[in-house]
Coordinates of C-alpha atoms and ligand atoms in Angstrom, one line a residue:
M1 CA 0.0 0.0 0.0
S2 CA 1.3 3.5 -0.8
R3 CA 2.0 6.0 1.9
E4 CA -0.9 8.5 2.4
Y5 CA -0.6 12.1 3.5
K6 CA -3.5 14.4 4.5
I7 CA -3.2 17.9 3.1
A8 CA -5.5 20.7 4.2
V9 CA -6.0 23.0 1.3
L10 CA -7.1 26.6 2.0
P11 CA -7.3 28.4 -1.4
G12 CA -8.5 31.7 0.1
D13 CA -9.3 34.7 -2.0
G14 CA -8.2 36.6 -5.1
V15 CA -5.4 34.7 -6.9
G16 CA -5.2 32.3 -4.0
P17 CA -7.4 29.6 -5.6
E18 CA -5.7 30.0 -9.0
V19 CA -2.2 29.5 -7.7
V20 CA -3.1 26.7 -5.3
E21 CA -4.8 24.8 -8.1
Q22 CA -1.4 24.9 -10.0
A23 CA 0.5 23.6 -6.9
I24 CA -1.9 20.7 -6.6
K25 CA -1.2 19.7 -10.2
V26 CA 2.5 19.7 -9.5
L27 CA 1.9 17.7 -6.3
E28 CA -0.1 15.1 -8.2
V29 CA 2.9 14.5 -10.5
V30 CA 5.1 14.1 -7.4
A31 CA 2.5 11.6 -6.0
E32 CA 2.8 9.4 -9.1
Q33 CA 6.6 9.6 -9.1
E34 CA 7.0 8.9 -5.4
Q35 CA 4.2 6.3 -5.3
V36 CA 2.4 8.1 -2.5
T37 CA -1.1 9.4 -2.1
F38 CA -2.1 13.0 -1.1
N39 CA -5.6 13.3 0.3
Y40 CA -6.8 16.8 0.0
S41 CA -9.4 18.4 2.3
Y42 CA -10.5 21.8 1.1
A43 CA -11.7 24.4 3.6
R44 CA -12.5 28.1 3.6
L45 CA -10.3 30.9 5.1
G46 CA -10.4 34.7 4.9
G47 CA -12.9 36.6 2.8
S48 CA -14.5 33.6 1.2
A49 CA -15.2 32.2 4.8
I50 CA -16.6 35.6 5.9
D51 CA -19.0 35.5 3.0
E52 CA -20.1 31.8 3.4
D53 CA -19.7 31.2 7.1
G54 CA -19.8 34.6 8.7
T55 CA -16.3 34.3 10.2
P56 CA -12.8 34.5 8.7
L57 CA -11.7 31.3 10.5
P58 CA -14.6 28.7 10.7
E59 CA -14.3 26.0 13.3
A60 CA -14.5 23.4 10.5
T61 CA -11.4 24.9 8.8
L62 CA -9.4 24.7 12.0
E63 CA -10.5 21.0 12.4
V64 CA -9.4 20.2 8.9
A65 CA -6.1 21.9 9.5
K66 CA -5.4 20.3 12.8
N67 CA -6.1 16.8 11.4
A68 CA -3.8 17.3 8.5
D69 CA -0.1 16.5 8.0
A70 CA 0.4 19.9 6.4
V71 CA -1.6 22.9 5.3
L72 CA -1.3 24.5 1.9
L73 CA -2.7 28.1 1.8
G74 CA -3.2 30.5 -1.1
A75 CA -3.7 34.1 0.1
V76 CA -6.5 36.0 1.8
G77 CA -8.0 39.4 1.5
G78 CA -9.4 41.9 -0.9
P79 CA -11.1 45.3 -1.2
K80 CA -14.5 43.8 -0.6
W81 CA -13.6 43.2 3.1
D82 CA -11.3 46.1 3.7
Q83 CA -13.8 48.2 5.6
N84 CA -14.9 45.4 7.9
P85 CA -14.4 45.5 11.7
S86 CA -11.4 43.6 12.8
H87 CA -13.1 40.3 13.8
L88 CA -14.6 40.2 10.3
R89 CA -11.3 40.9 8.4
P90 CA -9.6 38.2 6.3
E91 CA -6.2 38.7 8.0
T92 CA -7.8 37.9 11.4
G93 CA -8.4 34.4 10.0
L94 CA -4.8 34.1 9.0
L95 CA -3.4 35.3 12.3
G96 CA -6.0 33.1 14.1
I97 CA -4.9 29.9 12.3
R98 CA -1.2 30.6 12.8
K99 CA -1.8 31.0 16.5
A100 CA -4.2 28.0 16.8
L101 CA -1.7 25.7 15.1
G102 CA 1.2 26.9 17.3
L103 CA 3.3 28.0 14.3
Y104 CA 6.3 29.6 16.0
A105 CA 8.9 29.2 13.3
N106 CA 8.6 31.1 10.0
L107 CA 10.9 30.0 7.2
R108 CA 11.6 32.3 4.2
P109 CA 14.1 31.0 1.6
A110 CA 15.9 33.4 -0.6
V111 CA 17.3 31.7 -3.7
M112 CA 18.8 33.5 -6.6
V113 CA 18.1 31.6 -9.8
E114 CA 21.3 32.3 -11.9
C115 CA 19.5 33.5 -15.0
M116 CA 17.5 36.1 -13.0
A117 CA 20.5 37.7 -11.4
S118 CA 20.7 40.5 -13.9
A119 CA 17.1 41.6 -12.9
S120 CA 18.2 42.2 -9.2
S121 CA 18.6 45.7 -7.9
L122 CA 22.1 44.6 -6.7
K123 CA 25.1 43.8 -8.9
E124 CA 24.8 40.5 -10.6
E125 CA 28.1 39.2 -9.1
V126 CA 26.9 40.0 -5.6
V127 CA 23.6 38.1 -5.9
A128 CA 24.4 35.3 -8.3
G129 CA 24.5 32.1 -6.2
V130 CA 22.6 33.4 -3.2
D131 CA 20.8 30.5 -1.5
M132 CA 19.8 31.2 2.1
M133 CA 17.0 30.6 4.6
V134 CA 15.8 33.0 7.2
V135 CA 14.2 31.4 10.2
R136 CA 12.1 33.9 12.2
E137 CA 10.6 33.4 15.6
L138 CA 6.9 34.1 15.0
T139 CA 4.9 34.1 18.2
G140 CA 7.0 35.9 20.8
G141 CA 9.0 39.1 21.3
I142 CA 7.9 42.7 21.0
Y143 CA 4.9 42.0 18.7
F144 CA 3.2 40.0 21.5
G145 CA 4.6 41.6 24.6
E146 CA 2.6 43.9 26.9
K147 CA 2.0 47.3 25.3
K148 CA 0.3 50.5 26.5
R149 CA -0.2 54.2 25.9
F150 CA 0.0 56.5 28.8
Q151 CA 0.9 60.0 29.9
D152 CA 4.3 60.6 31.4
E153 CA 5.1 62.7 34.4
N154 CA 5.1 65.8 32.2
G155 CA 1.7 65.1 30.7
R156 CA 3.1 64.0 27.3
D157 CA 1.6 61.1 25.4
A158 CA 4.0 58.1 25.6
A159 CA 3.9 54.5 24.6
I160 CA 5.6 51.3 25.7
D161 CA 6.1 47.9 23.9
T162 CA 7.7 45.0 25.8
L163 CA 10.3 42.7 24.3
L164 CA 10.0 39.5 26.3
Y165 CA 11.4 36.0 25.6
N166 CA 11.8 33.1 27.9
E167 CA 14.4 30.4 27.5
D168 CA 11.9 27.8 26.3
E169 CA 10.7 30.0 23.4
V170 CA 14.3 30.6 22.3
E171 CA 15.3 26.9 22.7
R172 CA 12.5 25.6 20.5
I173 CA 13.3 28.0 17.7
A174 CA 17.0 27.3 18.1
R175 CA 16.4 23.6 17.7
K176 CA 14.3 24.2 14.6
A177 CA 17.0 26.3 13.1
F178 CA 19.8 23.7 13.9
E179 CA 17.6 21.0 12.3
I180 CA 17.1 23.1 9.2
A181 CA 20.8 23.9 9.0
R182 CA 21.4 20.1 9.0
K183 CA 19.1 19.7 6.0
R184 CA 21.2 22.4 4.3
N185 CA 24.9 23.2 4.7
N186 CA 25.4 23.0 8.5
K187 CA 26.0 26.8 8.8
L188 CA 23.9 28.8 11.2
V189 CA 24.1 32.6 11.9
S190 CA 22.1 33.7 14.9
V191 CA 21.2 37.4 14.7
D192 CA 20.6 39.5 17.8
K193 CA 21.4 42.9 19.4
A194 CA 23.4 41.4 22.4
N195 CA 25.5 44.6 22.8
V196 CA 22.3 46.5 23.9
L197 CA 19.4 44.2 24.7
E198 CA 19.1 41.8 27.6
S199 CA 16.6 39.6 25.7
S200 CA 19.4 39.2 23.1
R201 CA 21.9 38.2 25.7
L202 CA 19.5 35.5 26.8
W203 CA 18.9 34.5 23.1
R204 CA 22.6 34.2 22.5
S205 CA 23.3 32.1 25.6
V206 CA 20.5 29.7 24.8
M207 CA 21.8 29.4 21.2
E208 CA 25.2 28.5 22.6
R209 CA 23.7 25.9 24.9
V210 CA 21.6 24.2 22.2
A211 CA 24.6 24.3 19.8
K212 CA 26.4 21.7 22.0
E213 CA 23.8 19.2 20.8
Y214 CA 24.6 20.0 17.2
P215 CA 28.4 19.8 16.9
D216 CA 28.1 19.2 13.2
V217 CA 26.5 22.6 12.7
E218 CA 28.8 25.7 12.8
L219 CA 27.1 28.4 14.8
S220 CA 28.1 32.1 14.7
H221 CA 26.5 35.3 16.0
M222 CA 25.9 38.6 14.2
L223 CA 24.4 41.8 15.4
V224 CA 21.3 42.8 13.5
D225 CA 22.7 46.1 12.2
S226 CA 25.7 44.3 10.9
C227 CA 23.5 41.6 9.3
A228 CA 21.4 44.1 7.5
M229 CA 24.6 45.5 5.9
Q230 CA 26.1 42.1 5.2
L231 CA 22.9 41.0 3.4
V232 CA 23.4 43.6 0.7
R233 CA 27.2 43.6 0.8
A234 CA 28.0 39.9 0.6
P235 CA 24.8 37.8 0.8
K236 CA 26.5 34.6 -0.3
Q237 CA 28.1 34.2 3.1
F238 CA 24.7 33.1 4.6
D239 CA 23.2 29.7 4.7
V240 CA 20.7 29.7 7.6
I241 CA 19.9 32.8 9.6
V242 CA 17.9 32.5 12.8
T243 CA 16.5 35.5 14.6
E244 CA 13.7 36.9 16.8
N245 CA 10.4 38.1 15.6
M246 CA 10.9 41.8 14.8
F247 CA 14.4 41.4 13.4
G248 CA 13.2 38.5 11.3
D249 CA 10.3 40.4 10.0
I250 CA 12.7 43.0 8.6
L251 CA 15.6 40.8 7.5
S252 CA 13.4 38.2 5.8
D253 CA 12.0 40.9 3.5
E254 CA 15.4 42.3 2.9
A255 CA 16.8 38.9 2.0
A256 CA 13.8 38.1 -0.2
M257 CA 14.2 41.3 -2.2
L258 CA 17.8 40.3 -3.1
T259 CA 16.3 37.7 -5.4
G260 CA 13.4 39.5 -7.1
S261 CA 9.7 39.2 -7.6
I262 CA 7.1 38.7 -5.0
G263 CA 5.5 36.2 -7.4
M264 CA 8.4 33.8 -6.6
L265 CA 8.7 33.9 -2.9
A266 CA 7.7 30.9 -0.8
S267 CA 7.3 30.5 2.9
A268 CA 6.7 27.9 5.6
S269 CA 5.5 28.3 9.2
L270 CA 6.2 25.3 11.5
S271 CA 5.1 24.0 14.8
D272 CA 6.5 21.3 17.0
G273 CA 6.2 18.0 15.2
H274 CA 5.5 17.9 11.5
L275 CA 2.5 20.1 11.0
G276 CA 3.3 23.2 9.0
L277 CA 1.5 25.8 7.0
Y278 CA 2.9 26.6 3.6
E279 CA 2.0 29.7 1.6
P280 CA 3.3 32.2 -0.9
V281 CA 4.6 35.5 0.5
H282 CA 2.4 37.5 -1.8
G283 CA -1.2 38.5 -1.1
S284 CA -4.4 37.9 -3.0
A285 CA -3.4 40.3 -5.8
P286 CA -6.9 41.5 -6.5
D287 CA -5.7 43.6 -9.4
I288 CA -4.9 40.5 -11.4
A289 CA -7.3 37.9 -9.9
G290 CA -9.3 36.0 -12.4
K291 CA -7.1 37.0 -15.3
G292 CA -5.0 33.9 -15.5
V293 CA -1.7 35.8 -15.3
A294 CA -0.6 35.2 -11.7
N295 CA 2.8 33.7 -11.2
P296 CA 2.2 30.2 -9.6
I297 CA 5.9 29.7 -8.7
A298 CA 5.7 31.1 -5.2
T299 CA 3.0 28.6 -4.3
I300 CA 4.6 25.7 -6.2
L301 CA 7.8 26.4 -4.3
S302 CA 5.8 26.6 -1.0
A303 CA 4.5 23.1 -1.9
A304 CA 8.1 22.0 -2.3
L305 CA 8.9 23.3 1.2
M306 CA 5.9 21.3 2.4
L307 CA 7.3 18.1 1.0
R308 CA 10.7 18.8 2.6
Y309 CA 9.7 20.1 6.1
S310 CA 6.4 18.3 6.8
L311 CA 6.3 15.1 4.7
N312 CA 10.0 14.3 4.6
L313 CA 10.0 13.9 0.8
D314 CA 13.2 15.8 0.4
A315 CA 14.1 14.4 -3.0
A316 CA 10.8 15.3 -4.5
A317 CA 11.1 18.9 -3.1
G318 CA 14.5 19.2 -4.8
R319 CA 13.1 18.0 -8.1
I320 CA 10.4 20.7 -8.0
E321 CA 12.9 23.4 -7.3
N322 CA 15.1 22.1 -10.1
A323 CA 12.2 22.0 -12.5
V324 CA 11.3 25.6 -11.7
E325 CA 14.9 26.7 -12.2
S326 CA 15.2 24.9 -15.5
V327 CA 12.0 26.5 -16.8
L328 CA 13.3 29.9 -15.8
N329 CA 16.6 29.0 -17.5
Q330 CA 14.7 28.4 -20.7
G331 CA 13.6 32.0 -20.5
I332 CA 9.9 31.2 -19.8
R333 CA 8.4 34.0 -17.7
T334 CA 5.0 35.2 -16.4
G335 CA 4.2 38.9 -16.7
D336 CA 5.5 39.9 -13.3
I337 CA 9.1 38.7 -14.1
A338 CA 9.2 39.1 -17.9
E339 CA 11.4 41.8 -19.5
D340 CA 9.5 41.2 -22.7
K341 CA 5.9 41.4 -21.5
A342 CA 4.4 40.4 -24.9
A343 CA 6.1 37.0 -24.6
A344 CA 4.9 36.3 -21.1
V345 CA 3.0 33.1 -20.4
G346 CA 0.0 32.7 -18.1
T347 CA -0.5 30.9 -14.9
V348 CA -1.6 27.5 -16.4
E349 CA 1.1 27.6 -19.1
M350 CA 3.9 28.3 -16.6
T351 CA 2.7 25.3 -14.5
Q352 CA 2.6 23.1 -17.5
H353 CA 6.2 24.0 -18.3
I354 CA 7.2 23.1 -14.8
I355 CA 5.4 19.8 -14.9
N356 CA 7.1 19.0 -18.2
A357 CA 10.5 19.7 -16.7
L358 CA 9.5 17.6 -13.6
K359 CA 8.7 14.6 -15.8
K360 CA 12.0 14.7 -17.7
Ligands
NAD401 P1 -0.2 41.6 -3.0 O1 1.0 40.7 -2.7 O2 -1.5 40.9 -3.2 O3 0.1 42.4 -4.4 C1 1.2 43.3 -4.6 C2 1.5 43.4 -6.1 O4 2.2 42.2 -6.5 C3 0.3 43.5 -7.0 O5 0.6 44.4 -8.0 C4 0.0 42.1 -7.5 O6 -0.6 42.1 -8.7 C5 1.4 41.6 -7.5 N1 1.4 40.1 -7.3 C6 1.2 39.5 -6.1 N2 1.2 38.2 -6.3 C7 1.5 38.0 -7.6 C8 1.7 36.8 -8.4 N3 1.6 35.5 -7.8 N4 1.9 36.9 -9.7 C9 2.1 38.2 -10.2 N5 1.9 39.3 -9.5 C10 1.7 39.2 -8.2 O7 -0.3 42.7 -1.9 P2 -1.3 43.9 -1.7 O8 -1.8 44.4 -3.1 O9 -0.7 44.8 -0.8 O10 -2.6 43.2 -1.0 C11 -3.7 42.7 -1.6 C12 -4.6 41.9 -0.6 O11 -3.9 40.8 -0.2 C13 -4.9 42.8 0.6 O12 -6.3 42.5 1.0 C14 -4.0 42.3 1.6 O13 -4.5 42.4 2.9 C15 -3.8 40.8 1.3 N6 -2.6 40.2 1.7 C16 -2.7 38.9 2.1 C17 -1.5 38.2 2.4 C18 -1.6 36.8 2.8 O14 -2.7 36.2 2.6 N7 -0.6 36.2 3.4 C19 -0.3 38.8 2.4 C20 -0.2 40.2 1.9 C21 -1.3 40.8 1.6

């Protein structure tokens, strides 16, 4: 009997359903090649759920997600729901599901496909060969600490946000990052601000402690300001970066932009165990929804991350990534990444090229 995996599919809004459909086509090719079965359970999230169920995160969706081996998500949101109160906004569903699934590690790969290096805003020789992963702590730190507005002793408006981490929170993200480094090139850079912040000094000491269990992984530390500079000066030095929530928010976008278009950026959010949520970095792109021109690569690469990090199908993940690269090397482009817009292919055609490459 072939191995079976349960995948919760949340297409969402706008281009979400279009790009998710393409990723499923690619997964079906993988299923055949690997002799495995993917059982898909579809559920609503975001705007479509608000319209149909009266809430952006229906109970039924959460059940489907919790019972799955992995969750594949498109994107949520759109102008239709922009004026809604916060409990009826699509993003509330997204934040809700991340929280409910305990997704504390966010993975954002930044890979420069050789033939696209000339399109980068940095010099080609600086970015050619970049292949890194930013691991961001997602549920702690200053975004979740106590915050308040108050009047100070001189009657001025003032505000406070609290940056709190405990050693358990740091330890679990450290472990995740070391495991990921093991799946890659065994090089981990932990980014903090230990020269100023006490929470960073705790972070650094926990990283050092966990490092003893991973002697095969080379750990180094870098201050966040230095890291921001190194990312644009010499990005090839990085393999895996691990950092706290706010630093990761900023650095993952910086790293992603080294390599180009939002239509190509994948992400994964992981919990303890194998359950993870995989989604493109881009939003629901209402301006191009329904036109058949959305770039499916970000979602297809997110599906590849799912194979690697939730289903342990590393070889299949690598084959998808190679297929995407080979299609790009052939000069095939969707509108968002094409220099010659007239020659651009649509969503379905791009997927078909990737499938053809995958079958070779
Ligand atoms: P967006 O990422 O949807 O779009 C930004 C620009 O990039 C647009 O011009 C769009 O056409 C283009 N783009 C995005 N994905 C593309 C793709 N696959 N192929 C080609 N071009 C692509 O961001 P936005 O316009 O700021 O937001 C639109 C909606 O999406 C909003 O409602 C926002 O709240 C939501 N959003 C959702 C998520 C998510 O679901 N994770 C993330 C960001 C934004």
